[in-house]
mmCIF file of C-alpha atoms in Angstrom:
data_model
loop_
_atom_site.group_PDB
_atom_site.id
_atom_site.type_symbol
_atom_site.label_atom_id
_atom_site.label_comp_id
_atom_site.label_asym_id
_atom_site.label_seq_id
_atom_site.Cartn_x
_atom_site.Cartn_y
_atom_site.Cartn_z
ATOM 1 C CA UNK B 195 -5.886 34.874 15.496
ATOM 2 C CA UNK B 196 -8.507 35.837 12.898
ATOM 3 C CA UNK B 197 -5.866 37.361 10.633
ATOM 4 C CA UNK B 198 -3.824 34.129 10.708
ATOM 5 C CA UNK B 199 -6.878 32.043 9.798
ATOM 6 C CA UNK B 200 -7.779 34.437 7.013
ATOM 7 C CA UNK B 201 -4.204 34.367 5.667
ATOM 8 C CA UNK B 202 -4.236 30.545 5.680
ATOM 9 C CA UNK B 203 -7.583 30.440 3.847
ATOM 10 C CA UNK B 204 -6.369 32.906 1.233
ATOM 11 C CA UNK B 205 -3.170 30.880 0.743
ATOM 12 C CA UNK B 206 -5.167 27.663 0.235
ATOM 13 C CA UNK B 207 -7.476 29.410 -2.238
ATOM 14 C CA UNK B 208 -4.513 30.777 -4.174
ATOM 15 C CA UNK B 209 -3.045 27.268 -4.394
ATOM 16 C CA UNK B 210 -6.354 25.879 -5.693
ATOM 17 C CA UNK B 211 -6.686 28.638 -8.282
ATOM 18 C CA UNK B 212 -3.110 28.012 -9.472
ATOM 19 C CA UNK B 213 -3.880 24.299 -9.896
ATOM 20 C CA UNK B 214 -7.095 25.071 -11.765
ATOM 21 C CA UNK B 215 -5.343 27.546 -14.040
ATOM 22 C CA UNK B 216 -2.662 24.952 -14.739
ATOM 23 C CA UNK B 217 -5.328 22.374 -15.641
ATOM 24 C CA UNK B 218 -7.033 24.887 -17.959
ATOM 25 C CA UNK B 219 -3.753 25.671 -19.718
ATOM 26 C CA UNK B 220 -3.148 21.977 -20.225
ATOM 27 C CA UNK B 221 -6.686 21.502 -21.573
ATOM 28 C CA UNK B 222 -6.127 24.301 -24.105
ATOM 29 C CA UNK B 223 -3.175 22.486 -25.700
ATOM 30 C CA UNK B 224 -3.921 20.618 -28.897
ATOM 31 C CA UNK B 225 -4.639 16.999 -28.039
ATOM 32 C CA UNK B 226 -2.912 14.102 -29.709
ATOM 33 C CA UNK B 227 -5.096 11.181 -30.712
ATOM 34 C CA UNK B 228 -4.355 9.582 -27.325
ATOM 35 C CA UNK B 229 -2.260 6.744 -28.675
ATOM 36 C CA UNK B 230 0.844 7.881 -26.811
ATOM 37 C CA UNK B 231 -0.773 9.505 -23.763
ATOM 38 C CA UNK B 232 1.999 8.331 -21.403
ATOM 39 C CA UNK B 233 4.710 9.460 -23.818
ATOM 40 C CA UNK B 234 2.991 12.824 -24.227
ATOM 41 C CA UNK B 235 3.001 13.210 -20.437
ATOM 42 C CA UNK B 236 6.716 12.364 -20.292
ATOM 43 C CA UNK B 237 7.486 14.956 -22.958
ATOM 44 C CA UNK B 238 5.524 17.552 -20.983
ATOM 45 C CA UNK B 239 7.636 16.898 -17.880
ATOM 46 C CA UNK B 240 11.093 16.381 -19.356
ATOM 47 C CA UNK B 241 12.927 18.997 -21.389
ATOM 48 C CA UNK B 242 15.387 16.464 -22.775
ATOM 49 C CA UNK B 243 13.535 14.276 -25.284
ATOM 50 C CA UNK B 244 15.957 11.435 -24.577
ATOM 51 C CA UNK B 245 14.319 9.773 -21.592
ATOM 52 C CA UNK B 246 12.963 6.344 -20.741
ATOM 53 C CA UNK B 247 10.216 5.977 -18.159
ATOM 54 C CA UNK B 248 8.256 3.013 -16.927
ATOM 55 C CA UNK B 249 5.454 3.215 -14.458
ATOM 56 C CA UNK B 250 2.656 1.125 -13.107
ATOM 57 C CA UNK B 251 -0.128 0.802 -10.582
ATOM 58 C CA UNK B 252 -0.713 -2.863 -9.771
ATOM 59 C CA UNK B 253 -3.088 -4.702 -7.482
ATOM 60 C CA UNK B 254 -1.910 -8.296 -7.189
ATOM 61 C CA UNK B 255 -4.232 -11.300 -6.821
ATOM 62 C CA UNK B 256 -3.113 -11.451 -3.174
ATOM 63 C CA UNK B 257 -4.593 -7.953 -2.678
ATOM 64 C CA UNK B 258 -1.268 -6.159 -2.309
ATOM 65 C CA UNK B 259 -1.060 -2.855 -4.151
ATOM 66 C CA UNK B 260 2.166 -1.496 -5.657
ATOM 67 C CA UNK B 261 2.797 1.765 -7.466
ATOM 68 C CA UNK B 262 6.141 2.539 -9.008
ATOM 69 C CA UNK B 263 7.792 4.723 -11.568
ATOM 70 C CA UNK B 264 11.354 4.918 -12.697
ATOM 71 C CA UNK B 265 12.930 7.147 -15.278
ATOM 72 C CA UNK B 266 16.392 7.541 -16.775
ATOM 73 C CA UNK B 267 17.914 9.692 -19.456
ATOM 74 C CA UNK B 268 18.982 7.895 -22.592
ATOM 75 C CA UNK B 269 22.432 9.425 -22.155
ATOM 76 C CA UNK B 270 22.822 7.749 -18.744
ATOM 77 C CA UNK B 271 21.486 4.400 -19.973
ATOM 78 C CA UNK B 272 23.803 4.318 -22.985
ATOM 79 C CA UNK B 273 26.783 5.295 -20.814
ATOM 80 C CA UNK B 274 26.187 2.497 -18.269
ATOM 81 C CA UNK B 275 28.186 -0.723 -18.185
ATOM 82 C CA UNK B 276 25.441 -3.089 -19.334
ATOM 83 C CA UNK B 277 27.392 -6.152 -18.206
ATOM 84 C CA UNK B 278 26.431 -5.225 -14.635
ATOM 85 C CA UNK B 279 22.810 -6.050 -15.512
ATOM 86 C CA UNK B 280 23.646 -9.580 -16.657
ATOM 87 C CA UNK B 281 23.167 -11.303 -13.284
ATOM 88 C CA UNK B 282 19.843 -9.587 -12.622
ATOM 89 C CA UNK B 283 18.566 -10.404 -16.103
ATOM 90 C CA UNK B 284 19.922 -13.950 -16.127
ATOM 91 C CA UNK B 285 18.004 -14.684 -12.934
ATOM 92 C CA UNK B 286 14.859 -14.216 -15.022
ATOM 93 C CA UNK B 287 16.133 -16.352 -17.889
ATOM 94 C CA UNK B 288 14.807 -19.661 -16.609
ATOM 95 C CA UNK B 289 11.227 -20.942 -16.938
ATOM 96 C CA UNK B 290 11.147 -22.309 -13.369
ATOM 97 C CA UNK B 291 12.286 -18.987 -11.888
ATOM 98 C CA UNK B 292 9.637 -17.134 -13.889
ATOM 99 C CA UNK B 293 7.035 -19.617 -12.674
ATOM 100 C CA UNK B 294 8.237 -19.082 -9.091
ATOM 101 C CA UNK B 295 7.861 -15.323 -9.415
ATOM 102 C CA UNK B 296 4.389 -15.701 -10.909
ATOM 103 C CA UNK B 297 3.284 -18.046 -8.128
ATOM 104 C CA UNK B 298 4.644 -15.710 -5.452
ATOM 105 C CA UNK B 299 2.871 -12.730 -7.039
ATOM 106 C CA UNK B 300 -0.325 -14.810 -6.967
ATOM 107 C CA UNK B 301 0.064 -15.314 -3.209
ATOM 108 C CA UNK B 302 2.129 -18.481 -2.657
ATOM 109 C CA UNK B 303 4.587 -17.317 -0.017
ATOM 110 C CA UNK B 304 6.086 -20.273 1.817
ATOM 111 C CA UNK B 305 8.560 -22.864 0.663
ATOM 112 C CA UNK B 306 5.948 -25.549 1.426
ATOM 113 C CA UNK B 307 3.339 -23.853 -0.794
ATOM 114 C CA UNK B 308 5.864 -23.500 -3.591
ATOM 115 C CA UNK B 309 7.126 -27.083 -3.239
ATOM 116 C CA UNK B 310 3.546 -28.328 -3.681
ATOM 117 C CA UNK B 311 3.519 -26.952 -7.231
ATOM 118 C CA UNK B 312 4.444 -29.813 -9.557
ATOM 119 C CA UNK B 313 6.191 -27.593 -12.107
ATOM 120 C CA UNK B 314 8.836 -26.338 -9.694
ATOM 121 C CA UNK B 315 10.956 -29.483 -9.485
ATOM 122 C CA UNK B 316 12.556 -31.098 -6.459
ATOM 123 C CA UNK B 317 13.102 -29.316 -3.162
ATOM 124 C CA UNK B 318 16.806 -28.960 -3.977
ATOM 125 C CA UNK B 319 16.023 -27.415 -7.354
ATOM 126 C CA UNK B 320 13.453 -25.144 -5.757
ATOM 127 C CA UNK B 321 15.972 -23.796 -3.228
ATOM 128 C CA UNK B 322 18.562 -23.324 -5.986
ATOM 129 C CA UNK B 323 16.156 -21.136 -7.987
ATOM 130 C CA UNK B 324 14.944 -19.242 -4.909
ATOM 131 C CA UNK B 325 18.573 -18.423 -3.942
ATOM 132 C CA UNK B 326 19.261 -17.040 -7.413
ATOM 133 C CA UNK B 327 16.169 -14.838 -7.343
ATOM 134 C CA UNK B 328 17.005 -13.544 -3.864
ATOM 135 C CA UNK B 329 20.632 -12.827 -4.848
ATOM 136 C CA UNK B 330 19.475 -10.874 -7.909
ATOM 137 C CA UNK B 331 16.984 -8.843 -5.848
ATOM 138 C CA UNK B 332 13.827 -10.218 -7.445
ATOM 139 C CA UNK B 333 12.784 -11.870 -4.171
ATOM 140 C CA UNK B 334 13.070 -10.976 -0.511
ATOM 141 C CA UNK B 335 12.865 -13.268 2.510
ATOM 142 C CA UNK B 336 10.933 -11.368 5.192
ATOM 143 C CA UNK B 337 10.998 -14.505 7.384
ATOM 144 C CA UNK B 338 12.599 -17.915 7.190
ATOM 145 C CA UNK B 339 10.909 -20.016 4.524
ATOM 146 C CA UNK B 340 8.770 -17.090 3.298
ATOM 147 C CA UNK B 341 9.304 -15.182 0.071
ATOM 148 C CA UNK B 342 7.925 -12.024 -1.486
ATOM 149 C CA UNK B 343 8.631 -9.873 -4.493
ATOM 150 C CA UNK B 344 9.731 -6.496 -3.084
ATOM 151 C CA UNK B 345 7.207 -3.772 -3.871
ATOM 152 C CA UNK B 346 9.806 -1.772 -5.772
ATOM 153 C CA UNK B 347 10.459 -4.768 -8.049
ATOM 154 C CA UNK B 348 6.855 -5.664 -8.983
ATOM 155 C CA UNK B 349 6.364 -3.023 -11.694
ATOM 156 C CA UNK B 350 9.909 -3.432 -13.122
ATOM 157 C CA UNK B 351 9.368 -7.206 -13.319
ATOM 158 C CA UNK B 352 6.050 -6.755 -15.097
ATOM 159 C CA UNK B 353 7.643 -4.123 -17.389
ATOM 160 C CA UNK B 354 10.381 -6.608 -18.372
ATOM 161 C CA UNK B 355 7.746 -9.237 -19.105
ATOM 162 C CA UNK B 356 5.662 -6.737 -21.069
ATOM 163 C CA UNK B 357 8.753 -5.817 -23.110
ATOM 164 C CA UNK B 358 9.041 -9.437 -24.261
ATOM 165 C CA UNK B 359 5.629 -9.339 -25.925
ATOM 166 C CA UNK B 360 5.603 -8.725 -29.654
#
């Protein structure tokens, strides 16, 4: 029994030393000015310089926490049929739908809470926009009359919005 415990302790120590040595090697590399720290990290992990990565760690006003990262090679992205993205993107191309998503991310979850917002139009218009967002995958209905932005869509949604800034 003692030999097994000793072997486990030695294995854990070896793992820790390997991590420390890896951190030291990384610290010895010349540092960039820090402007592109995320890009530098991507280059360290990906041999092919043609990659696109977006990532985020988000705590919403409602208290929910989402972490997400997604990466693709440029070759794959350029080879895709971009017309397949049209429906998903067009669901975001309306001010009321963007307002709906923002309100839901801020914690408004029920149809009644959303209908109380004066900028969201009539109940019929509200349901029309909600259906489009659900169909495109930007919203989920965990229960009747309740809506949420799926955790795996929060960071991509915010990345799309960030990409619109100039």
